[in-house]
mmCIF file with all atom_site columns, C-alpha atoms in Angstrom:
data_model
loop_
_atom_site.group_PDB
_atom_site.id
_atom_site.type_symbol
_atom_site.label_atom_id
_atom_site.label_alt_id
_atom_site.label_comp_id
_atom_site.label_asym_id
_atom_site.label_entity_id
_atom_site.label_seq_id
_atom_site.pdbx_PDB_ins_code
_atom_site.Cartn_x
_atom_site.Cartn_y
_atom_site.Cartn_z
_atom_site.occupancy
_atom_site.B_iso_or_equiv
_atom_site.pdbx_formal_charge
_atom_site.auth_seq_id
_atom_site.auth_comp_id
_atom_site.auth_asym_id
_atom_site.auth_atom_id
_atom_site.pdbx_PDB_model_num
ATOM 1   C CA . MET A 1 1   ? 81.095  47.675 66.532  1.00 46.00 ? 875  MET A CA 1
ATOM 2   C CA . GLU A 1 2   ? 83.304  44.482 66.782  1.00 43.00 ? 876  GLU A CA 1
ATOM 3   C CA . SER A 1 3   ? 86.477  46.318 66.430  1.00 43.00 ? 877  SER A CA 1
ATOM 4   C CA . SER A 1 4   ? 85.461  48.788 69.182  1.00 42.00 ? 878  SER A CA 1
ATOM 5   C CA . VAL A 1 5   ? 84.777  45.634 71.359  1.00 36.00 ? 879  VAL A CA 1
ATOM 6   C CA . VAL A 1 6   ? 88.259  44.360 70.619  1.00 37.00 ? 880  VAL A CA 1
ATOM 7   C CA . GLU A 1 7   ? 89.844  47.608 71.421  1.00 40.00 ? 881  GLU A CA 1
ATOM 8   C CA . ILE A 1 8   ? 88.121  47.727 74.800  1.00 38.00 ? 882  ILE A CA 1
ATOM 9   C CA . ALA A 1 9   ? 89.167  44.151 75.686  1.00 42.00 ? 883  ALA A CA 1
ATOM 10  C CA . GLN A 1 10  ? 92.887  45.143 74.857  1.00 42.00 ? 884  GLN A CA 1
ATOM 11  C CA . VAL A 1 11  ? 92.573  48.157 77.076  1.00 41.00 ? 885  VAL A CA 1
ATOM 12  C CA . VAL A 1 12  ? 91.180  46.226 79.903  1.00 42.00 ? 886  VAL A CA 1
ATOM 13  C CA . GLU A 1 13  ? 93.812  43.428 79.441  1.00 47.00 ? 887  GLU A CA 1
ATOM 14  C CA . GLY A 1 14  ? 96.453  46.008 79.412  1.00 50.00 ? 888  GLY A CA 1
ATOM 15  C CA . PHE A 1 15  ? 95.478  47.300 82.934  1.00 50.00 ? 889  PHE A CA 1
ATOM 16  C CA . SER A 1 16  ? 95.115  43.841 84.572  1.00 65.00 ? 890  SER A CA 1
ATOM 17  C CA . PHE A 1 17  ? 97.251  43.142 87.680  1.00 58.00 ? 891  PHE A CA 1
ATOM 18  C CA . TYR A 1 18  ? 99.759  41.009 85.718  1.00 64.00 ? 892  TYR A CA 1
ATOM 19  C CA . ALA A 1 19  ? 100.148 43.602 82.873  1.00 69.00 ? 893  ALA A CA 1
ATOM 20  C CA . LEU A 1 20  ? 100.590 46.394 85.621  1.00 66.00 ? 894  LEU A CA 1
ATOM 21  C CA . PHE A 1 21  ? 103.178 44.428 87.361  1.00 64.00 ? 895  PHE A CA 1
ATOM 22  C CA . MET A 1 22  ? 104.975 43.340 84.257  1.00 65.00 ? 896  MET A CA 1
ATOM 23  C CA . ARG A 1 23  ? 104.984 46.803 82.885  1.00 69.00 ? 897  ARG A CA 1
ATOM 24  C CA . ALA A 1 24  ? 106.486 48.384 86.082  1.00 68.00 ? 898  ALA A CA 1
ATOM 25  C CA . ASP A 1 25  ? 110.102 49.059 86.319  1.00 74.00 ? 899  ASP A CA 1
ATOM 26  C CA . TRP A 1 26  ? 112.371 47.036 88.697  1.00 80.00 ? 900  TRP A CA 1
ATOM 27  C CA . VAL A 1 27  ? 112.063 49.445 91.694  1.00 82.00 ? 901  VAL A CA 1
ATOM 28  C CA . VAL A 1 28  ? 108.020 49.319 91.491  1.00 82.00 ? 902  VAL A CA 1
ATOM 29  C CA . LYS A 1 29  ? 108.277 45.584 90.949  1.00 85.00 ? 903  LYS A CA 1
ATOM 30  C CA . GLY A 1 30  ? 110.521 45.203 94.087  1.00 88.00 ? 904  GLY A CA 1
ATOM 31  C CA . VAL A 1 31  ? 108.018 47.242 96.093  1.00 88.00 ? 905  VAL A CA 1
ATOM 32  C CA . MET A 1 32  ? 105.064 44.912 94.830  1.00 87.00 ? 906  MET A CA 1
ATOM 33  C CA . GLY A 1 33  ? 107.283 41.868 95.664  1.00 90.00 ? 907  GLY A CA 1
ATOM 34  C CA . ILE A 1 34  ? 107.867 43.025 99.265  1.00 93.00 ? 908  ILE A CA 1
ATOM 35  C CA . LEU A 1 35  ? 104.194 43.942 99.884  1.00 92.00 ? 909  LEU A CA 1
ATOM 36  C CA . ALA A 1 36  ? 103.012 40.703 98.554  1.00 92.00 ? 910  ALA A CA 1
ATOM 37  C CA . PHE A 1 37  ? 105.544 38.793 100.980 1.00 95.00 ? 911  PHE A CA 1
ATOM 38  C CA . MET A 1 38  ? 104.290 41.209 103.840 1.00 95.00 ? 912  MET A CA 1
ATOM 39  C CA . SER A 1 39  ? 100.784 40.116 103.263 1.00 94.00 ? 913  SER A CA 1
ATOM 40  C CA . ILE A 1 40  ? 101.393 36.489 102.910 1.00 95.00 ? 914  ILE A CA 1
ATOM 41  C CA . TRP A 1 41  ? 103.579 36.769 106.134 1.00 95.00 ? 915  TRP A CA 1
ATOM 42  C CA . SER A 1 42  ? 100.771 38.339 108.091 1.00 95.00 ? 916  SER A CA 1
ATOM 43  C CA . TRP A 1 43  ? 98.258  35.877 107.121 1.00 95.00 ? 917  TRP A CA 1
ATOM 44  C CA . ALA A 1 44  ? 100.581 32.895 107.952 1.00 95.00 ? 918  ALA A CA 1
ATOM 45  C CA . ILE A 1 45  ? 101.318 34.608 111.498 1.00 95.00 ? 919  ILE A CA 1
ATOM 46  C CA . ALA A 1 46  ? 97.530  35.173 111.937 1.00 95.00 ? 920  ALA A CA 1
ATOM 47  C CA . ILE A 1 47  ? 96.574  31.570 111.195 1.00 95.00 ? 921  ILE A CA 1
ATOM 48  C CA . ASP A 1 48  ? 99.415  30.192 113.394 1.00 95.00 ? 922  ASP A CA 1
ATOM 49  C CA . LYS A 1 49  ? 98.543  32.360 116.375 1.00 95.00 ? 923  LYS A CA 1
ATOM 50  C CA . SER A 1 50  ? 94.869  31.740 116.119 1.00 94.00 ? 924  SER A CA 1
ATOM 51  C CA . LEU A 1 51  ? 95.287  27.930 116.233 1.00 95.00 ? 925  LEU A CA 1
ATOM 52  C CA . GLN A 1 52  ? 97.981  28.437 119.116 1.00 94.00 ? 926  GLN A CA 1
ATOM 53  C CA . LEU A 1 53  ? 95.502  30.435 121.187 1.00 94.00 ? 927  LEU A CA 1
ATOM 54  C CA . ARG A 1 54  ? 92.585  28.054 120.562 1.00 94.00 ? 928  ARG A CA 1
ATOM 55  C CA . GLY A 1 55  ? 94.804  25.318 121.787 1.00 93.00 ? 929  GLY A CA 1
ATOM 56  C CA . LEU A 1 56  ? 95.983  27.350 124.748 1.00 93.00 ? 930  LEU A CA 1
ATOM 57  C CA . HIS A 1 57  ? 92.371  28.115 125.708 1.00 93.00 ? 931  HIS A CA 1
ATOM 58  C CA . ALA A 1 58  ? 91.285  24.550 125.376 1.00 94.00 ? 932  ALA A CA 1
ATOM 59  C CA . LYS A 1 59  ? 94.260  23.185 127.613 1.00 92.00 ? 933  LYS A CA 1
ATOM 60  C CA . GLY A 1 60  ? 93.677  25.983 130.148 1.00 91.00 ? 934  GLY A CA 1
ATOM 61  C CA . ARG A 1 61  ? 90.000  24.947 130.566 1.00 92.00 ? 935  ARG A CA 1
ATOM 62  C CA . GLN A 1 62  ? 90.919  21.283 130.887 1.00 90.00 ? 936  GLN A CA 1
ATOM 63  C CA . PHE A 1 63  ? 93.637  22.230 133.532 1.00 90.00 ? 937  PHE A CA 1
ATOM 64  C CA . GLU A 1 64  ? 91.094  24.405 135.562 1.00 90.00 ? 938  GLU A CA 1
ATOM 65  C CA . ARG A 1 65  ? 88.610  21.584 135.497 1.00 90.00 ? 939  ARG A CA 1
ATOM 66  C CA . GLU A 1 66  ? 91.084  19.122 136.787 1.00 88.00 ? 940  GLU A CA 1
ATOM 67  C CA . PHE A 1 67  ? 92.555  21.498 139.275 1.00 88.00 ? 941  PHE A CA 1
ATOM 68  C CA . TRP A 1 68  ? 89.237  22.358 140.995 1.00 87.00 ? 942  TRP A CA 1
ATOM 69  C CA . SER A 1 69  ? 87.945  18.737 140.761 1.00 85.00 ? 943  SER A CA 1
ATOM 70  C CA . GLY A 1 70  ? 88.970  18.173 144.358 1.00 80.00 ? 944  GLY A CA 1
ATOM 71  C CA . ARG A 1 71  ? 91.977  15.946 143.743 1.00 79.00 ? 945  ARG A CA 1
ATOM 72  C CA . SER A 1 72  ? 94.878  15.975 146.066 1.00 80.00 ? 946  SER A CA 1
ATOM 73  C CA . LEU A 1 73  ? 97.909  18.344 145.472 1.00 78.00 ? 947  LEU A CA 1
ATOM 74  C CA . ASP A 1 74  ? 100.107 15.406 144.839 1.00 78.00 ? 948  ASP A CA 1
ATOM 75  C CA . ALA A 1 75  ? 97.954  13.972 142.310 1.00 83.00 ? 949  ALA A CA 1
ATOM 76  C CA . LEU A 1 76  ? 97.859  17.339 140.479 1.00 82.00 ? 950  LEU A CA 1
ATOM 77  C CA . SER A 1 77  ? 101.592 17.614 140.730 1.00 81.00 ? 951  SER A CA 1
ATOM 78  C CA . ASP A 1 78  ? 102.090 14.225 139.373 1.00 80.00 ? 952  ASP A CA 1
ATOM 79  C CA . GLN A 1 79  ? 99.823  14.856 136.356 1.00 80.00 ? 953  GLN A CA 1
ATOM 80  C CA . PHE A 1 80  ? 100.727 18.648 135.583 1.00 79.00 ? 954  PHE A CA 1
ATOM 81  C CA . ALA A 1 81  ? 103.935 20.008 137.543 1.00 74.00 ? 955  ALA A CA 1
ATOM 82  C CA . LYS A 1 82  ? 106.206 16.961 136.574 1.00 75.00 ? 956  LYS A CA 1
ATOM 83  C CA . ASN A 1 83  ? 105.554 17.324 132.955 1.00 76.00 ? 957  ASN A CA 1
ATOM 84  C CA . ALA A 1 84  ? 104.557 20.953 132.477 1.00 78.00 ? 958  ALA A CA 1
ATOM 85  C CA . ARG A 1 85  ? 104.090 21.771 128.768 1.00 82.00 ? 959  ARG A CA 1
ATOM 86  C CA . GLU A 1 86  ? 101.473 24.549 128.672 1.00 88.00 ? 960  GLU A CA 1
ATOM 87  C CA . PRO A 1 87  ? 101.212 27.810 130.602 1.00 91.00 ? 961  PRO A CA 1
ATOM 88  C CA . PHE A 1 88  ? 98.873  26.960 133.441 1.00 91.00 ? 962  PHE A CA 1
ATOM 89  C CA . SER A 1 89  ? 100.897 23.805 134.113 1.00 89.00 ? 963  SER A CA 1
ATOM 90  C CA . ARG A 1 90  ? 104.150 25.665 134.031 1.00 90.00 ? 964  ARG A CA 1
ATOM 91  C CA . VAL A 1 91  ? 102.633 28.407 136.386 1.00 90.00 ? 965  VAL A CA 1
ATOM 92  C CA . PHE A 1 92  ? 101.488 25.541 138.740 1.00 89.00 ? 966  PHE A CA 1
ATOM 93  C CA . ALA A 1 93  ? 104.874 24.021 138.632 1.00 87.00 ? 967  ALA A CA 1
ATOM 94  C CA . ALA A 1 94  ? 106.634 27.273 139.448 1.00 86.00 ? 968  ALA A CA 1
ATOM 95  C CA . GLY A 1 95  ? 104.358 28.180 142.343 1.00 87.00 ? 969  GLY A CA 1
ATOM 96  C CA . LEU A 1 96  ? 104.568 24.490 143.791 1.00 84.00 ? 970  LEU A CA 1
ATOM 97  C CA . ARG A 1 97  ? 108.319 24.702 144.211 1.00 82.00 ? 971  ARG A CA 1
ATOM 98  C CA . GLU A 1 98  ? 107.772 27.541 146.551 1.00 80.00 ? 972  GLU A CA 1
ATOM 99  C CA . TRP A 1 99  ? 104.662 26.025 148.380 1.00 75.00 ? 973  TRP A CA 1
ATOM 100 C CA . LYS A 1 100 ? 106.383 24.715 151.446 1.00 65.00 ? 974  LYS A CA 1
ATOM 101 C CA . GLY A 1 101 ? 108.762 27.408 152.379 1.00 61.00 ? 975  GLY A CA 1
ATOM 102 C CA . ASP A 1 102 ? 108.310 30.235 154.923 1.00 56.00 ? 976  ASP A CA 1
ATOM 103 C CA . ASN A 1 103 ? 105.603 32.641 153.931 1.00 56.00 ? 977  ASN A CA 1
ATOM 104 C CA . PRO A 1 104 ? 104.574 30.295 151.017 1.00 57.00 ? 978  PRO A CA 1
ATOM 105 C CA . GLY A 1 105 ? 101.828 32.823 149.923 1.00 53.00 ? 979  GLY A CA 1
ATOM 106 C CA . GLY A 1 106 ? 104.000 35.419 149.080 1.00 66.00 ? 980  GLY A CA 1
ATOM 107 C CA . ARG A 1 107 ? 106.758 33.260 147.676 1.00 79.00 ? 981  ARG A CA 1
ATOM 108 C CA . VAL A 1 108 ? 104.221 31.376 145.446 1.00 82.00 ? 982  VAL A CA 1
ATOM 109 C CA . SER A 1 109 ? 102.814 34.624 144.256 1.00 83.00 ? 983  SER A CA 1
ATOM 110 C CA . LYS A 1 110 ? 106.077 35.889 143.118 1.00 88.00 ? 984  LYS A CA 1
ATOM 111 C CA . ALA A 1 111 ? 107.256 32.669 141.380 1.00 89.00 ? 985  ALA A CA 1
ATOM 112 C CA . ALA A 1 112 ? 104.001 31.907 139.735 1.00 89.00 ? 986  ALA A CA 1
ATOM 113 C CA . GLY A 1 113 ? 103.579 35.531 138.633 1.00 90.00 ? 987  GLY A CA 1
ATOM 114 C CA . ALA A 1 114 ? 107.108 35.432 137.282 1.00 91.00 ? 988  ALA A CA 1
ATOM 115 C CA . GLU A 1 115 ? 106.390 32.423 135.270 1.00 92.00 ? 989  GLU A CA 1
ATOM 116 C CA . ALA A 1 116 ? 103.087 33.737 133.962 1.00 93.00 ? 990  ALA A CA 1
ATOM 117 C CA . GLY A 1 117 ? 104.807 36.822 132.716 1.00 93.00 ? 991  GLY A CA 1
ATOM 118 C CA . ARG A 1 118 ? 107.458 34.608 130.952 1.00 93.00 ? 992  ARG A CA 1
ATOM 119 C CA . GLN A 1 119 ? 104.587 32.460 129.419 1.00 92.00 ? 993  GLN A CA 1
ATOM 120 C CA . MET A 1 120 ? 102.754 35.432 128.165 1.00 93.00 ? 994  MET A CA 1
ATOM 121 C CA . THR A 1 121 ? 105.822 37.020 126.558 1.00 91.00 ? 995  THR A CA 1
ATOM 122 C CA . GLU A 1 122 ? 106.397 33.694 124.677 1.00 90.00 ? 996  GLU A CA 1
ATOM 123 C CA . SER A 1 123 ? 102.719 33.531 123.532 1.00 90.00 ? 997  SER A CA 1
ATOM 124 C CA . GLU A 1 124 ? 103.001 37.228 122.199 1.00 89.00 ? 998  GLU A CA 1
ATOM 125 C CA . GLY A 1 125 ? 105.643 36.173 119.670 1.00 86.00 ? 999  GLY A CA 1
ATOM 126 C CA . GLY A 1 126 ? 104.571 37.174 116.226 1.00 88.00 ? 1000 GLY A CA 1
ATOM 127 C CA . LEU A 1 127 ? 102.187 40.107 117.235 1.00 93.00 ? 1001 LEU A CA 1
ATOM 128 C CA . GLY A 1 128 ? 105.134 42.726 116.921 1.00 93.00 ? 1002 GLY A CA 1
ATOM 129 C CA . ILE A 1 129 ? 105.605 41.425 113.322 1.00 94.00 ? 1003 ILE A CA 1
ATOM 130 C CA . LEU A 1 130 ? 101.995 41.948 112.542 1.00 95.00 ? 1004 LEU A CA 1
ATOM 131 C CA . ALA A 1 131 ? 102.120 45.578 114.068 1.00 94.00 ? 1005 ALA A CA 1
ATOM 132 C CA . THR A 1 132 ? 105.253 46.249 111.978 1.00 95.00 ? 1006 THR A CA 1
ATOM 133 C CA . ILE A 1 133 ? 103.548 45.168 108.791 1.00 95.00 ? 1007 ILE A CA 1
ATOM 134 C CA . ALA A 1 134 ? 100.470 47.307 109.674 1.00 95.00 ? 1008 ALA A CA 1
ATOM 135 C CA . SER A 1 135 ? 102.310 50.344 110.185 1.00 94.00 ? 1009 SER A CA 1
ATOM 136 C CA . ALA A 1 136 ? 104.913 50.028 107.484 1.00 94.00 ? 1010 ALA A CA 1
ATOM 137 C CA . ALA A 1 137 ? 103.067 48.616 104.577 1.00 95.00 ? 1011 ALA A CA 1
ATOM 138 C CA . PRO A 1 138 ? 101.229 51.697 103.678 1.00 93.00 ? 1012 PRO A CA 1
ATOM 139 C CA . PHE A 1 139 ? 104.443 53.714 103.379 1.00 93.00 ? 1013 PHE A CA 1
ATOM 140 C CA . VAL A 1 140 ? 106.270 51.016 101.433 1.00 93.00 ? 1014 VAL A CA 1
ATOM 141 C CA . GLY A 1 141 ? 103.180 51.262 99.005  1.00 91.00 ? 1015 GLY A CA 1
ATOM 142 C CA . LEU A 1 142 ? 103.447 55.022 98.986  1.00 91.00 ? 1016 LEU A CA 1
ATOM 143 C CA . PHE A 1 143 ? 107.137 54.777 98.125  1.00 90.00 ? 1017 PHE A CA 1
ATOM 144 C CA . GLY A 1 144 ? 106.076 52.592 95.118  1.00 87.00 ? 1018 GLY A CA 1
ATOM 145 C CA . THR A 1 145 ? 103.349 55.143 94.340  1.00 87.00 ? 1019 THR A CA 1
ATOM 146 C CA . VAL A 1 146 ? 105.673 58.172 94.363  1.00 87.00 ? 1020 VAL A CA 1
ATOM 147 C CA . TRP A 1 147 ? 108.166 56.165 92.062  1.00 85.00 ? 1021 TRP A CA 1
ATOM 148 C CA . GLY A 1 148 ? 105.688 55.197 89.693  1.00 82.00 ? 1022 GLY A CA 1
ATOM 149 C CA . ILE A 1 149 ? 104.327 58.863 89.304  1.00 83.00 ? 1023 ILE A CA 1
ATOM 150 C CA . MET A 1 150 ? 107.874 60.107 88.835  1.00 82.00 ? 1024 MET A CA 1
ATOM 151 C CA . ASN A 1 151 ? 108.058 57.539 85.899  1.00 77.00 ? 1025 ASN A CA 1
ATOM 152 C CA . ALA A 1 152 ? 104.981 58.852 84.683  1.00 75.00 ? 1026 ALA A CA 1
ATOM 153 C CA . PHE A 1 153 ? 106.183 62.257 84.375  1.00 77.00 ? 1027 PHE A CA 1
ATOM 154 C CA . ARG A 1 154 ? 109.499 61.346 82.922  1.00 75.00 ? 1028 ARG A CA 1
ATOM 155 C CA . SER A 1 155 ? 107.382 59.483 80.209  1.00 71.00 ? 1029 SER A CA 1
ATOM 156 C CA . ILE A 1 156 ? 105.475 62.773 79.709  1.00 72.00 ? 1030 ILE A CA 1
ATOM 157 C CA . ALA A 1 157 ? 108.626 64.667 79.328  1.00 70.00 ? 1031 ALA A CA 1
ATOM 158 C CA . ALA A 1 158 ? 110.340 62.349 77.033  1.00 70.00 ? 1032 ALA A CA 1
ATOM 159 C CA . SER A 1 159 ? 107.340 61.974 74.527  1.00 67.00 ? 1033 SER A CA 1
ATOM 160 C CA . GLN A 1 160 ? 106.205 65.801 75.117  1.00 66.00 ? 1034 GLN A CA 1
ATOM 161 C CA . ASP A 1 161 ? 102.667 64.291 74.967  1.00 61.00 ? 1035 ASP A CA 1
ATOM 162 C CA . THR A 1 162 ? 100.195 64.819 77.825  1.00 61.00 ? 1036 THR A CA 1
ATOM 163 C CA . ASN A 1 163 ? 97.624  62.304 76.109  1.00 63.00 ? 1037 ASN A CA 1
ATOM 164 C CA . LEU A 1 164 ? 95.907  60.210 78.757  1.00 61.00 ? 1038 LEU A CA 1
ATOM 165 C CA . ALA A 1 165 ? 97.222  57.043 76.944  1.00 62.00 ? 1039 ALA A CA 1
ATOM 166 C CA . VAL A 1 166 ? 100.663 58.164 77.795  1.00 61.00 ? 1040 VAL A CA 1
ATOM 167 C CA . VAL A 1 167 ? 100.181 58.935 81.415  1.00 67.00 ? 1041 VAL A CA 1
ATOM 168 C CA . ALA A 1 168 ? 97.520  56.355 82.372  1.00 69.00 ? 1042 ALA A CA 1
ATOM 169 C CA . PRO A 1 169 ? 99.971  53.234 82.501  1.00 68.00 ? 1043 PRO A CA 1
ATOM 170 C CA . GLY A 1 170 ? 102.377 54.990 84.719  1.00 69.00 ? 1044 GLY A CA 1
ATOM 171 C CA . ILE A 1 171 ? 99.531  56.423 87.157  1.00 76.00 ? 1045 ILE A CA 1
ATOM 172 C CA . ALA A 1 172 ? 97.892  52.904 87.146  1.00 75.00 ? 1046 ALA A CA 1
ATOM 173 C CA . GLU A 1 173 ? 101.178 51.114 88.235  1.00 75.00 ? 1047 GLU A CA 1
ATOM 174 C CA . ALA A 1 174 ? 101.575 53.669 91.051  1.00 77.00 ? 1048 ALA A CA 1
ATOM 175 C CA . LEU A 1 175 ? 98.062  53.279 92.325  1.00 82.00 ? 1049 LEU A CA 1
ATOM 176 C CA . PHE A 1 176 ? 98.399  49.399 92.271  1.00 82.00 ? 1050 PHE A CA 1
ATOM 177 C CA . ALA A 1 177 ? 101.433 49.821 94.579  1.00 85.00 ? 1051 ALA A CA 1
ATOM 178 C CA . THR A 1 178 ? 99.121  51.848 97.035  1.00 87.00 ? 1052 THR A CA 1
ATOM 179 C CA . ALA A 1 179 ? 96.502  49.307 96.711  1.00 88.00 ? 1053 ALA A CA 1
ATOM 180 C CA . LEU A 1 180 ? 98.987  46.458 97.631  1.00 89.00 ? 1054 LEU A CA 1
ATOM 181 C CA . GLY A 1 181 ? 100.195 48.378 100.621 1.00 92.00 ? 1055 GLY A CA 1
ATOM 182 C CA . LEU A 1 182 ? 96.551  48.814 101.805 1.00 92.00 ? 1056 LEU A CA 1
ATOM 183 C CA . LEU A 1 183 ? 96.063  45.083 101.187 1.00 91.00 ? 1057 LEU A CA 1
ATOM 184 C CA . ALA A 1 184 ? 98.861  44.103 103.294 1.00 93.00 ? 1058 ALA A CA 1
ATOM 185 C CA . ALA A 1 185 ? 98.117  46.647 106.091 1.00 95.00 ? 1059 ALA A CA 1
ATOM 186 C CA . ILE A 1 186 ? 94.476  46.459 106.649 1.00 95.00 ? 1060 ILE A CA 1
ATOM 187 C CA . PRO A 1 187 ? 94.412  42.674 107.487 1.00 95.00 ? 1061 PRO A CA 1
ATOM 188 C CA . ALA A 1 188 ? 97.487  42.875 109.524 1.00 95.00 ? 1062 ALA A CA 1
ATOM 189 C CA . VAL A 1 189 ? 95.751  45.649 111.721 1.00 96.00 ? 1063 VAL A CA 1
ATOM 190 C CA . ILE A 1 190 ? 92.629  43.414 112.119 1.00 96.00 ? 1064 ILE A CA 1
ATOM 191 C CA . PHE A 1 191 ? 94.609  40.347 112.901 1.00 95.00 ? 1065 PHE A CA 1
ATOM 192 C CA . PHE A 1 192 ? 96.816  42.180 115.493 1.00 96.00 ? 1066 PHE A CA 1
ATOM 193 C CA . ASN A 1 193 ? 93.777  43.839 117.240 1.00 96.00 ? 1067 ASN A CA 1
ATOM 194 C CA . ALA A 1 194 ? 91.757  40.473 117.476 1.00 95.00 ? 1068 ALA A CA 1
ATOM 195 C CA . LEU A 1 195 ? 94.726  38.395 118.480 1.00 95.00 ? 1069 LEU A CA 1
ATOM 196 C CA . SER A 1 196 ? 95.840  41.057 121.132 1.00 95.00 ? 1070 SER A CA 1
ATOM 197 C CA . ALA A 1 197 ? 92.268  41.010 122.606 1.00 95.00 ? 1071 ALA A CA 1
ATOM 198 C CA . ASN A 1 198 ? 92.188  37.059 122.673 1.00 95.00 ? 1072 ASN A CA 1
ATOM 199 C CA . LEU A 1 199 ? 95.565  36.885 124.224 1.00 95.00 ? 1073 LEU A CA 1
ATOM 200 C CA . ALA A 1 200 ? 94.555  39.582 126.865 1.00 94.00 ? 1074 ALA A CA 1
ATOM 201 C CA . LYS A 1 201 ? 91.648  37.325 127.703 1.00 94.00 ? 1075 LYS A CA 1
ATOM 202 C CA . TYR A 1 202 ? 93.840  34.504 128.290 1.00 94.00 ? 1076 TYR A CA 1
ATOM 203 C CA . GLY A 1 203 ? 96.441  36.527 130.248 1.00 93.00 ? 1077 GLY A CA 1
ATOM 204 C CA . SER A 1 204 ? 93.583  37.497 132.622 1.00 94.00 ? 1078 SER A CA 1
ATOM 205 C CA . ARG A 1 205 ? 92.648  33.969 133.174 1.00 93.00 ? 1079 ARG A CA 1
ATOM 206 C CA . LEU A 1 206 ? 96.265  32.954 133.784 1.00 94.00 ? 1080 LEU A CA 1
ATOM 207 C CA . ASP A 1 207 ? 96.709  35.920 136.223 1.00 93.00 ? 1081 ASP A CA 1
ATOM 208 C CA . GLY A 1 208 ? 93.460  34.858 138.156 1.00 92.00 ? 1082 GLY A CA 1
ATOM 209 C CA . PHE A 1 209 ? 94.895  31.513 138.547 1.00 92.00 ? 1083 PHE A CA 1
ATOM 210 C CA . VAL A 1 210 ? 98.005  33.038 139.867 1.00 91.00 ? 1084 VAL A CA 1
ATOM 211 C CA . ASP A 1 211 ? 96.002  34.795 142.652 1.00 90.00 ? 1085 ASP A CA 1
ATOM 212 C CA . GLU A 1 212 ? 93.949  31.738 143.277 1.00 89.00 ? 1086 GLU A CA 1
ATOM 213 C CA . LEU A 1 213 ? 97.097  29.695 143.824 1.00 88.00 ? 1087 LEU A CA 1
ATOM 214 C CA . SER A 1 214 ? 98.629  32.162 146.118 1.00 86.00 ? 1088 SER A CA 1
ATOM 215 C CA . ALA A 1 215 ? 95.590  32.284 148.239 1.00 85.00 ? 1089 ALA A CA 1
ATOM 216 C CA . LEU A 1 216 ? 95.632  28.492 148.530 1.00 84.00 ? 1090 LEU A CA 1
ATOM 217 C CA . ALA A 1 217 ? 99.029  28.734 149.541 1.00 81.00 ? 1091 ALA A CA 1
ATOM 218 C CA . ASP A 1 218 ? 98.290  31.314 152.211 1.00 77.00 ? 1092 ASP A CA 1
ATOM 219 C CA . ARG A 1 219 ? 95.527  29.164 153.648 1.00 76.00 ? 1093 ARG A CA 1
ATOM 220 C CA . ASP A 1 220 ? 97.895  26.120 153.752 1.00 67.00 ? 1094 ASP A CA 1
ATOM 221 C CA . GLY A 1 221 ? 100.456 28.054 155.653 1.00 56.00 ? 1095 GLY A CA 1
ATOM 222 C CA . VAL A 1 222 ? 98.130  29.133 158.296 1.00 43.00 ? 1096 VAL A CA 1
#
């Protein structure tokens, strides 16, 4: 009875993640390393972008409160346009430069809209990497799986033994590569969708401010 327990423990230990990695050949190890890096990279991007968007939303709300507080345009310009560091302030500064020309509404709208587009493009940085990881990781894992299964078949051919004990290690290594691929891809998909939706919400607020700024310039020019 005791010897059976020991044997079972040895089998379980032999199929641990560490054992599967160490037993794999250099190609499968390389695939596993790439997938682990992709997973860590996606988490780092997601955390960074989440914190960035939280800050952008907070600063945007603060800007809108100040902008619609009834203060003069000159006071707002001194506070925001002359030291513009976040998207709403930069859009305001871009529109303000065109405010006093002919047809200010149209010029303000174009200038502010162009700046809003640039700010959104800058804010989207990193999302493309998440999309790439989400789409590529399963195929990288599949490559590791195919390679591991090929190794398992070569082991069978070399030993001329179809016993499960001969086949199982190679199959386990192959399936481990698949699991790592999914482990990298699934969070990346979730992060990409959540961050894209959050960014789209922020972009709608920024576009709304462009329209409001243009309307104010139109009324000022009348």
